[in-house]
Coordinates of C-alpha atoms and ligand atoms in Angstrom, one line a residue:
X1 CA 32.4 -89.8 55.3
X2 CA 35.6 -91.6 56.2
X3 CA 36.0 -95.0 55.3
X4 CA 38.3 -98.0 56.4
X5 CA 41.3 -98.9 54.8
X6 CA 41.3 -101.0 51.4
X7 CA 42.2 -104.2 53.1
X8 CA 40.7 -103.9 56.2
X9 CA 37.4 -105.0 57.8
X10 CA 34.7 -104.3 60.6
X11 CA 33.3 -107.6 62.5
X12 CA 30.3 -107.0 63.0
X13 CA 27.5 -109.8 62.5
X14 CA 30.5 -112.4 62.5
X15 CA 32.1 -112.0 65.9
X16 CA 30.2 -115.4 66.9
X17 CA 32.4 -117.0 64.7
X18 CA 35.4 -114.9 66.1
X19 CA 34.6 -115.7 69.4
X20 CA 34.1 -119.8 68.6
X21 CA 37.1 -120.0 67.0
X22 CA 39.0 -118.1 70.0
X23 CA 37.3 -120.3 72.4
X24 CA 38.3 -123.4 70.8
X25 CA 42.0 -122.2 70.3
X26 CA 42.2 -121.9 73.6
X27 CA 40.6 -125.1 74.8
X28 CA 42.6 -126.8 72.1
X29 CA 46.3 -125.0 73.4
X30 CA 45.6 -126.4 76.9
X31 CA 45.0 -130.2 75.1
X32 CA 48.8 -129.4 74.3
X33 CA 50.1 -127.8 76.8
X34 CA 50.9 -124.0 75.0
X35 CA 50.7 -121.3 76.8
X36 CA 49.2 -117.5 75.3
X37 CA 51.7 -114.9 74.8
X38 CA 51.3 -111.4 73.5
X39 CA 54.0 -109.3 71.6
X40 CA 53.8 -106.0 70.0
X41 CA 51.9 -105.3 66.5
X42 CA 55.2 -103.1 65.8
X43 CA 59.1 -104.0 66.0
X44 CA 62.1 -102.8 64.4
X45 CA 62.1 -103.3 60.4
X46 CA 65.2 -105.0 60.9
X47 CA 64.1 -107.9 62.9
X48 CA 61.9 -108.9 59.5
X49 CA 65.0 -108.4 57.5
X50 CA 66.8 -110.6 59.3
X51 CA 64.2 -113.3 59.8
X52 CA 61.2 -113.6 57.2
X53 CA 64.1 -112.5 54.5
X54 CA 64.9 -109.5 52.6
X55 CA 64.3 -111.1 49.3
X56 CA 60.7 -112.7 50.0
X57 CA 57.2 -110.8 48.7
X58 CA 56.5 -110.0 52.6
X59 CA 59.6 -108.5 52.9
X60 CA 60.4 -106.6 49.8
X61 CA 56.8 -105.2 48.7
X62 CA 54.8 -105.8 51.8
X63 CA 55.4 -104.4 54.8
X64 CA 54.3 -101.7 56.1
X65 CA 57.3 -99.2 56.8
X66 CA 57.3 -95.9 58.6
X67 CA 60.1 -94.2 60.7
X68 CA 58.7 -93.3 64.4
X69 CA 59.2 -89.5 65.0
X70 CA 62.9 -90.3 67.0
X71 CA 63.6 -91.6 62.9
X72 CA 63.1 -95.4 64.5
X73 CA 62.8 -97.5 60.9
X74 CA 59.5 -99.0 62.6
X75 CA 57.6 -102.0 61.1
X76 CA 53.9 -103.3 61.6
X77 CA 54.1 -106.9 62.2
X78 CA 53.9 -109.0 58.7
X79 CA 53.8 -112.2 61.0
X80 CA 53.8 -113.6 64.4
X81 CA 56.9 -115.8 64.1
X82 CA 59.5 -113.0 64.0
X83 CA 58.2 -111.3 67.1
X84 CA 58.1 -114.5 69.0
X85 CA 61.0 -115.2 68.5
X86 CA 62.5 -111.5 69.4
X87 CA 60.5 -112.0 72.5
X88 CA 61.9 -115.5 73.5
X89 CA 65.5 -114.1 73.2
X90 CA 64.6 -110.9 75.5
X91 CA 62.7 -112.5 77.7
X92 CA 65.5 -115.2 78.3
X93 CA 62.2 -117.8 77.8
X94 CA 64.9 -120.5 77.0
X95 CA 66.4 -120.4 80.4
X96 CA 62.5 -121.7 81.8
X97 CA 63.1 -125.2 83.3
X98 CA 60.1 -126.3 81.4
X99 CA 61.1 -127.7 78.1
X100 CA 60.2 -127.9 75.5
X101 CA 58.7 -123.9 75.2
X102 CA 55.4 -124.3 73.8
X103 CA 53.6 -120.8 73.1
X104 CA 50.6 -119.6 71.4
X105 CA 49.5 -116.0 69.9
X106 CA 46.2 -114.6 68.2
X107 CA 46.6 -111.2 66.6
X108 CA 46.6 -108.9 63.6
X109 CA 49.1 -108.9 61.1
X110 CA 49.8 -106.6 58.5
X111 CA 50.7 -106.8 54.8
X112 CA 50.4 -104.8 51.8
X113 CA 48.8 -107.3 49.5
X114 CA 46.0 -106.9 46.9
X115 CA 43.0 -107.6 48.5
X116 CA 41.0 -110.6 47.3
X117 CA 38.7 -113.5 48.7
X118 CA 40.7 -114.4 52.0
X119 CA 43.7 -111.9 51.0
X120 CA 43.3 -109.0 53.6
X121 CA 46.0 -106.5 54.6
X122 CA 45.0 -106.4 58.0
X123 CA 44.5 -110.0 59.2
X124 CA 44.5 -112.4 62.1
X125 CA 46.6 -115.2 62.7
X126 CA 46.7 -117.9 65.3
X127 CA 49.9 -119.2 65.7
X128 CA 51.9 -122.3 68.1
X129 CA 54.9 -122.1 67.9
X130 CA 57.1 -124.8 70.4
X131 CA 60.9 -124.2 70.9
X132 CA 63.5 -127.0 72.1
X133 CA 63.4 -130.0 70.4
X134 CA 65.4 -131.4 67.5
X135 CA 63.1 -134.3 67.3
X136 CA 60.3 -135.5 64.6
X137 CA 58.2 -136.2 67.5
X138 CA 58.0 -132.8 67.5
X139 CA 56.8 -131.8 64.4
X140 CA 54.2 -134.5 64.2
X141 CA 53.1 -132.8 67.6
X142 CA 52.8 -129.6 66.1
X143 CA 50.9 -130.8 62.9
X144 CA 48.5 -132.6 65.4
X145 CA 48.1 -129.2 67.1
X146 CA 46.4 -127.7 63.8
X147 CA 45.1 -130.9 62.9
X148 CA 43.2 -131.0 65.9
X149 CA 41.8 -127.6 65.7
X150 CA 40.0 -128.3 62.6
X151 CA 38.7 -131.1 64.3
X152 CA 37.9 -129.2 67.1
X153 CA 35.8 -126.9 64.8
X154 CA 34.3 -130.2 62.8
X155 CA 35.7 -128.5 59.8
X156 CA 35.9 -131.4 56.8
X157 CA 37.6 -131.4 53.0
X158 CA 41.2 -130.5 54.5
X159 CA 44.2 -131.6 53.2
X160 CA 47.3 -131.6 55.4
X161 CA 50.9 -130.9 52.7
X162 CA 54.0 -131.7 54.0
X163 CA 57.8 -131.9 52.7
X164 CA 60.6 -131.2 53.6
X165 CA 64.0 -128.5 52.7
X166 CA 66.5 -130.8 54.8
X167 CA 69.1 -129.0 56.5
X168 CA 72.0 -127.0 55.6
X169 CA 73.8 -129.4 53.2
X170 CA 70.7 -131.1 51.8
X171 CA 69.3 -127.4 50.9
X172 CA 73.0 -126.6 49.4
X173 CA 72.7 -129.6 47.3
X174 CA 69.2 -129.3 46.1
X175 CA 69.6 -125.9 45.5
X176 CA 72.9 -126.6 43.2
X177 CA 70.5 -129.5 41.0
X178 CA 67.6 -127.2 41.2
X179 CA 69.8 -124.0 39.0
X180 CA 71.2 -126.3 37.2
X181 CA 68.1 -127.8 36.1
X182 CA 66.6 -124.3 35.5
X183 CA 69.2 -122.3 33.9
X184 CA 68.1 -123.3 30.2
X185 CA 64.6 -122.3 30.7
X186 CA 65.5 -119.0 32.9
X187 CA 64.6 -116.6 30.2
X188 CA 61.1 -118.1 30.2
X189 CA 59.9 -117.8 33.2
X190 CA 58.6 -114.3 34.7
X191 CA 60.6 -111.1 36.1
X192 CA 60.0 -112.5 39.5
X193 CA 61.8 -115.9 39.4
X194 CA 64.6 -114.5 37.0
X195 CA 65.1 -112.2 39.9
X196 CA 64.4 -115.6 42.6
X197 CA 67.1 -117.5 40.0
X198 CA 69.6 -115.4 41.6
X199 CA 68.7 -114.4 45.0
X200 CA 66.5 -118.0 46.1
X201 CA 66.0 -120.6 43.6
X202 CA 63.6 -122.4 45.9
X203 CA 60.9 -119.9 45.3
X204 CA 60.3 -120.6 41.8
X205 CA 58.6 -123.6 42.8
X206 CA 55.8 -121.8 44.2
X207 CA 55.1 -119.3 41.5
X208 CA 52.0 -118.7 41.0
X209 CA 52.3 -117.3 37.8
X210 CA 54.5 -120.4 36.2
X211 CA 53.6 -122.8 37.8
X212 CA 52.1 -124.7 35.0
X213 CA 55.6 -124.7 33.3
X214 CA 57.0 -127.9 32.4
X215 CA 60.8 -126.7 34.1
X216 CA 58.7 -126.3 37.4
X217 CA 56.0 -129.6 36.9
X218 CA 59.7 -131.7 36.4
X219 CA 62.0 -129.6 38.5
X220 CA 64.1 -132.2 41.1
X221 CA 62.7 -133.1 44.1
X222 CA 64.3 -132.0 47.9
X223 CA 64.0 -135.5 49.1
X224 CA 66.1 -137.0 46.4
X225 CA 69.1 -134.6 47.5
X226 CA 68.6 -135.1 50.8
X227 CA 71.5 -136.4 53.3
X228 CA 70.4 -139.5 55.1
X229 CA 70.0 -137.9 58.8
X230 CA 67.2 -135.0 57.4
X231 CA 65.9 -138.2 55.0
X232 CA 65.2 -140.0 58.1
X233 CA 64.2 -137.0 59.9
X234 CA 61.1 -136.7 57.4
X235 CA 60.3 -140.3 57.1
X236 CA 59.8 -140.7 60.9
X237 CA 57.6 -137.2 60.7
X238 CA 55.2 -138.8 58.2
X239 CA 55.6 -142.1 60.6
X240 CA 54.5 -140.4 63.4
X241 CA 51.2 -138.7 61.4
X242 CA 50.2 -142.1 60.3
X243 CA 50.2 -143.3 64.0
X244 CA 47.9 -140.9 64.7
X245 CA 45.9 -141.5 61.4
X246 CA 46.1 -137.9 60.1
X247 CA 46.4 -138.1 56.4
X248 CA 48.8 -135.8 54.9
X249 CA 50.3 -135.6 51.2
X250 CA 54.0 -135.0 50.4
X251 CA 54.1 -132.1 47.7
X252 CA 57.4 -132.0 46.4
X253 CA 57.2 -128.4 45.3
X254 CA 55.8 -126.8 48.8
X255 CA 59.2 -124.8 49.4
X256 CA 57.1 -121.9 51.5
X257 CA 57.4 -118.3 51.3
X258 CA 59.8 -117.3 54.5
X259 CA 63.2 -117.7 54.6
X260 CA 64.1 -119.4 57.8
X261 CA 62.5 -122.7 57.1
X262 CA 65.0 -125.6 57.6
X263 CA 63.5 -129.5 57.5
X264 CA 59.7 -130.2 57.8
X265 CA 57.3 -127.4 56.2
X266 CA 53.4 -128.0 56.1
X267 CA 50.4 -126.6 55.0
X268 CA 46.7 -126.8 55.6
X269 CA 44.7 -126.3 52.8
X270 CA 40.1 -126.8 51.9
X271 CA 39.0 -127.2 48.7
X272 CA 39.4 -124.2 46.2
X273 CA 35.5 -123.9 45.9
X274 CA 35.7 -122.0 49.2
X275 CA 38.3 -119.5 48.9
X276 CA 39.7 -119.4 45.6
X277 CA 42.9 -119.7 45.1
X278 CA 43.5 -118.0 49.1
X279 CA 42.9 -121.5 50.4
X280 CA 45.6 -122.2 52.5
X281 CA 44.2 -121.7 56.1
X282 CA 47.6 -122.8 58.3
X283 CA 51.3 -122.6 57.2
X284 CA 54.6 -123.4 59.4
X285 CA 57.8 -125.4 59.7
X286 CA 60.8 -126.1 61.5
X287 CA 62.9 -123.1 61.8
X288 CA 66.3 -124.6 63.5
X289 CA 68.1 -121.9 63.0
X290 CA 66.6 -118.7 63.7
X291 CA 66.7 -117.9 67.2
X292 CA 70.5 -117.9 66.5
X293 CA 70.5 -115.7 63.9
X294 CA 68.4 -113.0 65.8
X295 CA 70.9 -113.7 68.4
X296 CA 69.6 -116.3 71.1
X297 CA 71.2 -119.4 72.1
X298 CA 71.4 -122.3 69.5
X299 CA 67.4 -124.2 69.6
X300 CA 65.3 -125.9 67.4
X301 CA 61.7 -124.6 66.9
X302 CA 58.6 -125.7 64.8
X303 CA 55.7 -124.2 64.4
X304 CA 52.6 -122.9 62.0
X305 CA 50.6 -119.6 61.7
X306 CA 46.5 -120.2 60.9
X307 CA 44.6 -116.9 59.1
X308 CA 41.8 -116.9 60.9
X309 CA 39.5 -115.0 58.4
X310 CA 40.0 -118.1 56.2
X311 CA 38.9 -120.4 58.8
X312 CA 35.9 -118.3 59.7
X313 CA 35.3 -118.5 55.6
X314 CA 35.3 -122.6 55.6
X315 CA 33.6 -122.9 59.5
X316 CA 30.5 -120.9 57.7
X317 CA 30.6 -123.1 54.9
X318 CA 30.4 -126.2 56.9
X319 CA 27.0 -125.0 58.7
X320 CA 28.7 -124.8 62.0
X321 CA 25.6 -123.4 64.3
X322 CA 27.2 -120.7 66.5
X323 CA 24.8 -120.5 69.5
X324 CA 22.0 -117.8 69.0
X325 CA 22.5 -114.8 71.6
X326 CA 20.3 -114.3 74.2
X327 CA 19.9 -112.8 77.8
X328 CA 18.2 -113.9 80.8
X329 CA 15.9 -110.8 81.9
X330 CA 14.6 -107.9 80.2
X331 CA 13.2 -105.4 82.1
X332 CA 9.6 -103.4 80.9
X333 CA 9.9 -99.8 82.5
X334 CA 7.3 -97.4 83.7
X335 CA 7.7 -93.9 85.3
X336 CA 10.3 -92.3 87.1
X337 CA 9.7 -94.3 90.2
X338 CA 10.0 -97.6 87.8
X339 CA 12.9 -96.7 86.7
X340 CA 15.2 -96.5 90.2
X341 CA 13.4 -99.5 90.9
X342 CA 14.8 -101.8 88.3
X343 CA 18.2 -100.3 87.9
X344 CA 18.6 -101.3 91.7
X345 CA 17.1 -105.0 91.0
X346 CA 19.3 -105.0 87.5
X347 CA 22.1 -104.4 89.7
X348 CA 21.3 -106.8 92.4
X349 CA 21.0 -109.7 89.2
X350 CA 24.1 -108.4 87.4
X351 CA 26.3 -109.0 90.4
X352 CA 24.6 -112.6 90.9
X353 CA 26.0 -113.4 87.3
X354 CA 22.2 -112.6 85.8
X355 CA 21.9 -111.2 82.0
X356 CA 20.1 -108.2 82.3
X357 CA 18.8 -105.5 79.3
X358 CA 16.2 -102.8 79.2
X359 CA 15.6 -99.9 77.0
X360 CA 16.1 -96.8 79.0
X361 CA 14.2 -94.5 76.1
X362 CA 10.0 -93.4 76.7
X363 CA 8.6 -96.3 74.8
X364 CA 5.2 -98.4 75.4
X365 CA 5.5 -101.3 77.3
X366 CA 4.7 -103.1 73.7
X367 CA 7.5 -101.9 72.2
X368 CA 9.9 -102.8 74.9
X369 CA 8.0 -106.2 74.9
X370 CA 9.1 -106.6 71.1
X371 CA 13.0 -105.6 72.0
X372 CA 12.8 -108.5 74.7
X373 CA 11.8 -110.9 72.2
X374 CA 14.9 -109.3 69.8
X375 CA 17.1 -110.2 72.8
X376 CA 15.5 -113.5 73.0
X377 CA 15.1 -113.1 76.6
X378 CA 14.2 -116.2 78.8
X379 CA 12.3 -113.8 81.1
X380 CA 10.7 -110.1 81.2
X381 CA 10.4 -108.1 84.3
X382 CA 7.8 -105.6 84.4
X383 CA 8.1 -103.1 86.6
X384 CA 5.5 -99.7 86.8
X385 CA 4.0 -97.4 89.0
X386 CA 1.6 -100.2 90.6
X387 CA 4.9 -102.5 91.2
X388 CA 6.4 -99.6 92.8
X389 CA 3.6 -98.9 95.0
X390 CA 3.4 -102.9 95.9
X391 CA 7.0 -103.6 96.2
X392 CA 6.7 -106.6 93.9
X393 CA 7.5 -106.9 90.2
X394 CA 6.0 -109.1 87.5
X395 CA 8.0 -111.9 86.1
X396 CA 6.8 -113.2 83.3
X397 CA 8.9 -117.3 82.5
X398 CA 8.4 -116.9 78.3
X399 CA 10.1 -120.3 78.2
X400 CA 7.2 -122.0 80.5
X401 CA 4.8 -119.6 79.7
X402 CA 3.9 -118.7 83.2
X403 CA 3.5 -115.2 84.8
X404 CA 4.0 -114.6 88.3
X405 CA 4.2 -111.7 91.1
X406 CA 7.4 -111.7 92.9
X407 CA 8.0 -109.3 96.3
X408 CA 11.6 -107.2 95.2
X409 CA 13.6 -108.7 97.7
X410 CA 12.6 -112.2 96.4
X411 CA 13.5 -111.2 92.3
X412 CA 17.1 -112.9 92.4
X413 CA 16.4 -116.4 94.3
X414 CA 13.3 -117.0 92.2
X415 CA 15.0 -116.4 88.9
X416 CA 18.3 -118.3 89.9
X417 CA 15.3 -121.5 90.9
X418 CA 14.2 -121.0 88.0
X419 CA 17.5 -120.9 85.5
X420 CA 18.3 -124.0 87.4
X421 CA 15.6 -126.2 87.2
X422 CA 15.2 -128.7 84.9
X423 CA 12.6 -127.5 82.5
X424 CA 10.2 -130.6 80.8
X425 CA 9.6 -128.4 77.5
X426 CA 13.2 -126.9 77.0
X427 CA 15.9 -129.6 78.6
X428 CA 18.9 -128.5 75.9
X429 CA 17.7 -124.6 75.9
X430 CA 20.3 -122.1 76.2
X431 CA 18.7 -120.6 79.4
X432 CA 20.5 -122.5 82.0
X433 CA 22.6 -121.1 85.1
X434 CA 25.3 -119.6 84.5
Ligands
HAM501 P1 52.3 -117.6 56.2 O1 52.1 -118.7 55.2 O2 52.8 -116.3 55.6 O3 53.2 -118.1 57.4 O4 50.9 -117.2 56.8 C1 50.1 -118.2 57.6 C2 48.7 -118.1 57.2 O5 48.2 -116.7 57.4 C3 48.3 -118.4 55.8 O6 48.2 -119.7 55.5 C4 47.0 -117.7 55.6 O7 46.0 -118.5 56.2 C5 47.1 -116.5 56.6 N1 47.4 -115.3 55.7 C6 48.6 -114.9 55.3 N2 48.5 -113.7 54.6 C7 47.2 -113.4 54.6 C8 46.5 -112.3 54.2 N3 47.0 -111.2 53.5 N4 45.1 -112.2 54.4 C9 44.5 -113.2 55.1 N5 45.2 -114.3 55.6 C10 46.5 -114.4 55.4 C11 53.5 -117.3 58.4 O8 53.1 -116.3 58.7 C12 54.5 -118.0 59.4 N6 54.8 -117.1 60.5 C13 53.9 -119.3 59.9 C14 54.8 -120.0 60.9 C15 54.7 -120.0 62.2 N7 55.8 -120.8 60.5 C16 56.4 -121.2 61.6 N8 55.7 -120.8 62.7

């Protein structure tokens, strides 16, 4: 037998969750005014070159690489930021009156990662990503955007991290005081960050494997090299969270793991008794500089990416009820006559915006009773050779308890009464009009 993918998944039983989450992204993106967009799951390698960074893990050991049959060196999206922003330039987005460009995407992403507890290589991100503003307003805005997801999804034991990389010269300078404060300790630390010493000091902060090294716990701080403007930028970021009470905590050593981060960078993380040491569930920044460097017009942009396997991981764990499924009729078939006669009234219902199900294999009407019960079906129809002969089907309320004999033609109004009416046993039932 074939089997899927190390890395990869089916959704099966959880596509509840998937579709709760989806509704409330999208509930939550009107609140702020984003708008969906949809991009490719493939681009040019290059574009991740030139954005994420040649010298970050996503870039040099996880992406998945292939040239296209015209020798096209093709890559499957690591990210959604990249491609946004490729689609922005070519869609000449900035020239849209409405500013600033607020957009959101849900998709899969691909890396080549070692699987683990909320580490997939197929994944899915939500991401919001807004595009035209300089100001801290702004990346509160953005924060408040994820924030209020999680609220949205009642989700509790989050922490919100913040700092910041300041511009170009504060990054210059911290990046000067960071070598210099690591360069006696280099040959101690692991292959990985004596290769980050040269290409991108900053990295070494969030080594996983050194982490616990004293050069790293007492490395400088970003804030404390920062130029006053980016300084103020920060404060007045953190200003803005606390008018909107959402507590946040400034970690000095979040630095991030894509390149094109400039000023505010954030994460989202719940506690590690969820998922491990995978317990980020939403990362992003300001990016000032990117669009320019993938050849668009000079704008600021902000944004953050959720993995939404993560969140589906910590929505379980808070007993979030997803609504049980159910369907409004299920039909009990007969003979041959039987059956013409309820695909024509499972038509007539479908179109009125009635849930309809049967099982078209020869089974008793017992065992088609026990699938409507597996469908948890408000109502059963029951239609054989003596409703045939009558014109009129059996309709049996399972909610109320009631059975009643209803002429064909009658079948729709009478269940739509019915659906709609106020019930005295069931008043917060599921089995309302749709
Ligand atoms: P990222 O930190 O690489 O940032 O990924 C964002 C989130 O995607 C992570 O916090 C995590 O929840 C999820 N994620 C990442 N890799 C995996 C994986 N292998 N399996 C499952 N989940 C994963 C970005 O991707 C940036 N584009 C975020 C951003 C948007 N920054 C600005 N705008």
């Amino acid at each position: 037998m074939i089997q899927k993918m190390k890395g990869t998944y089916d959704i099966t039983d959880d596509i509840a969750y998937y579709q709760l989450i989806e509704k409330k992204i999208l509930n939550v993106s009107k609140l702020f005014g984003f708008t969906e967009v949809r991009f490719p799951h493939f681009e040019a390698s290059e574009l991740f070159h030139r954005s994420v960074g040649e010298d970050t893990d996503i870039v040099s050991k996880e992406t998945y690489d292939f040239n296209d049959r015209a020798g096209r060196a093709v890559t499957l999206r690591p990210e959604g930021t990249a491609g946004m922003v490729r689609a922005y330039i070519e869609n000449k987005l900035y020239a849209s009156p409405i500013t600033p460009q607020k957009y959101f995407y849900i998709g899969s992403m691909f890396r080549y990662e070692r699987p683990q507890k909320g580490r997939f290589r197929e994944f899915r991100q939500f991401g919001g990503e807004a595009f035209g503003s300089y100001h801290p307003q702004m990346d509160a805005e953005v924060i408040a955007y994820a924030y209020t997801l999680i609220k949205a999804l009642k989700l509790t034991g989050i922490n919100v991290h913040i700092n910041s990389l300041g511009g170009h010269e504060s990054k210059k300078l911290y990046k000067e005081a960071l070598t210099t404060h690591l360069s006696p300790h280099i040959d101690e630390l692991c292959q990985d960050c004596k290769r980050r010493y040269q290409t991108n000091p900053l990295r070494i902060l969030d080594c996983k494997v050194d982490q616990d090294h004293i050069a790293i716990k007492e490395a400088p701080k970003p804030l404390d090299y920062m130029t006053e403007e980016d300084a103020t930028h920060f404060n007045q970021v953190c200003e803005y969270l606390d008018t909107m009470a959402i507590p946040y905590t400034v970690d000095h050593n979040l630095v991030r793991g894509l390149d094109y981060y400039t000023h505010t960078v954030f994460e989202i993380k719940v506690s590690e008794s969820l998922l491990g040491s995978q317990n980020t569930i939403c990362g992003g920044g300001r990016y000032n500089d990117l669009v320019e460097t993938l050849g668009g017009p000079k704008t600021p942009a902000v944004g953050f990416s959720f993995g939404l396997e993560r969140l589906l991981v910590a929505l379980k764990a808070s007993n979030y009820k997803v609504a049980d499924d159910y369907t409004h009729v299920y039909m009990l078939i007969m003979g041959d006559a039987a059956r013409k006669l309820s695909m024509s009234i499972m038509h007539r219902l479908r179109i009125g915006g009635i849930m309809c199900d049967a099982d078209f294999n020869e089974k008793s009407f017992k065992a088609q009773f026990k699938q409507s019960a597996h469908k948890n079906a408000r109502f059963v129809i029951i239609v054989g050779d003596e409703e045939v002969k009558e014109e009129t089907i059996t309709l049996k309320d399972q909610q109320e308890g009631k059975e009643l004999k209803v002429p064909v033609d009658a079948v729709y109004p009478t269940i739509v009464d019915l659906l709609t009416k106020k019930t005295s046993s069931c008043d917060s039932c599921n089995h309302k009009g749709e």
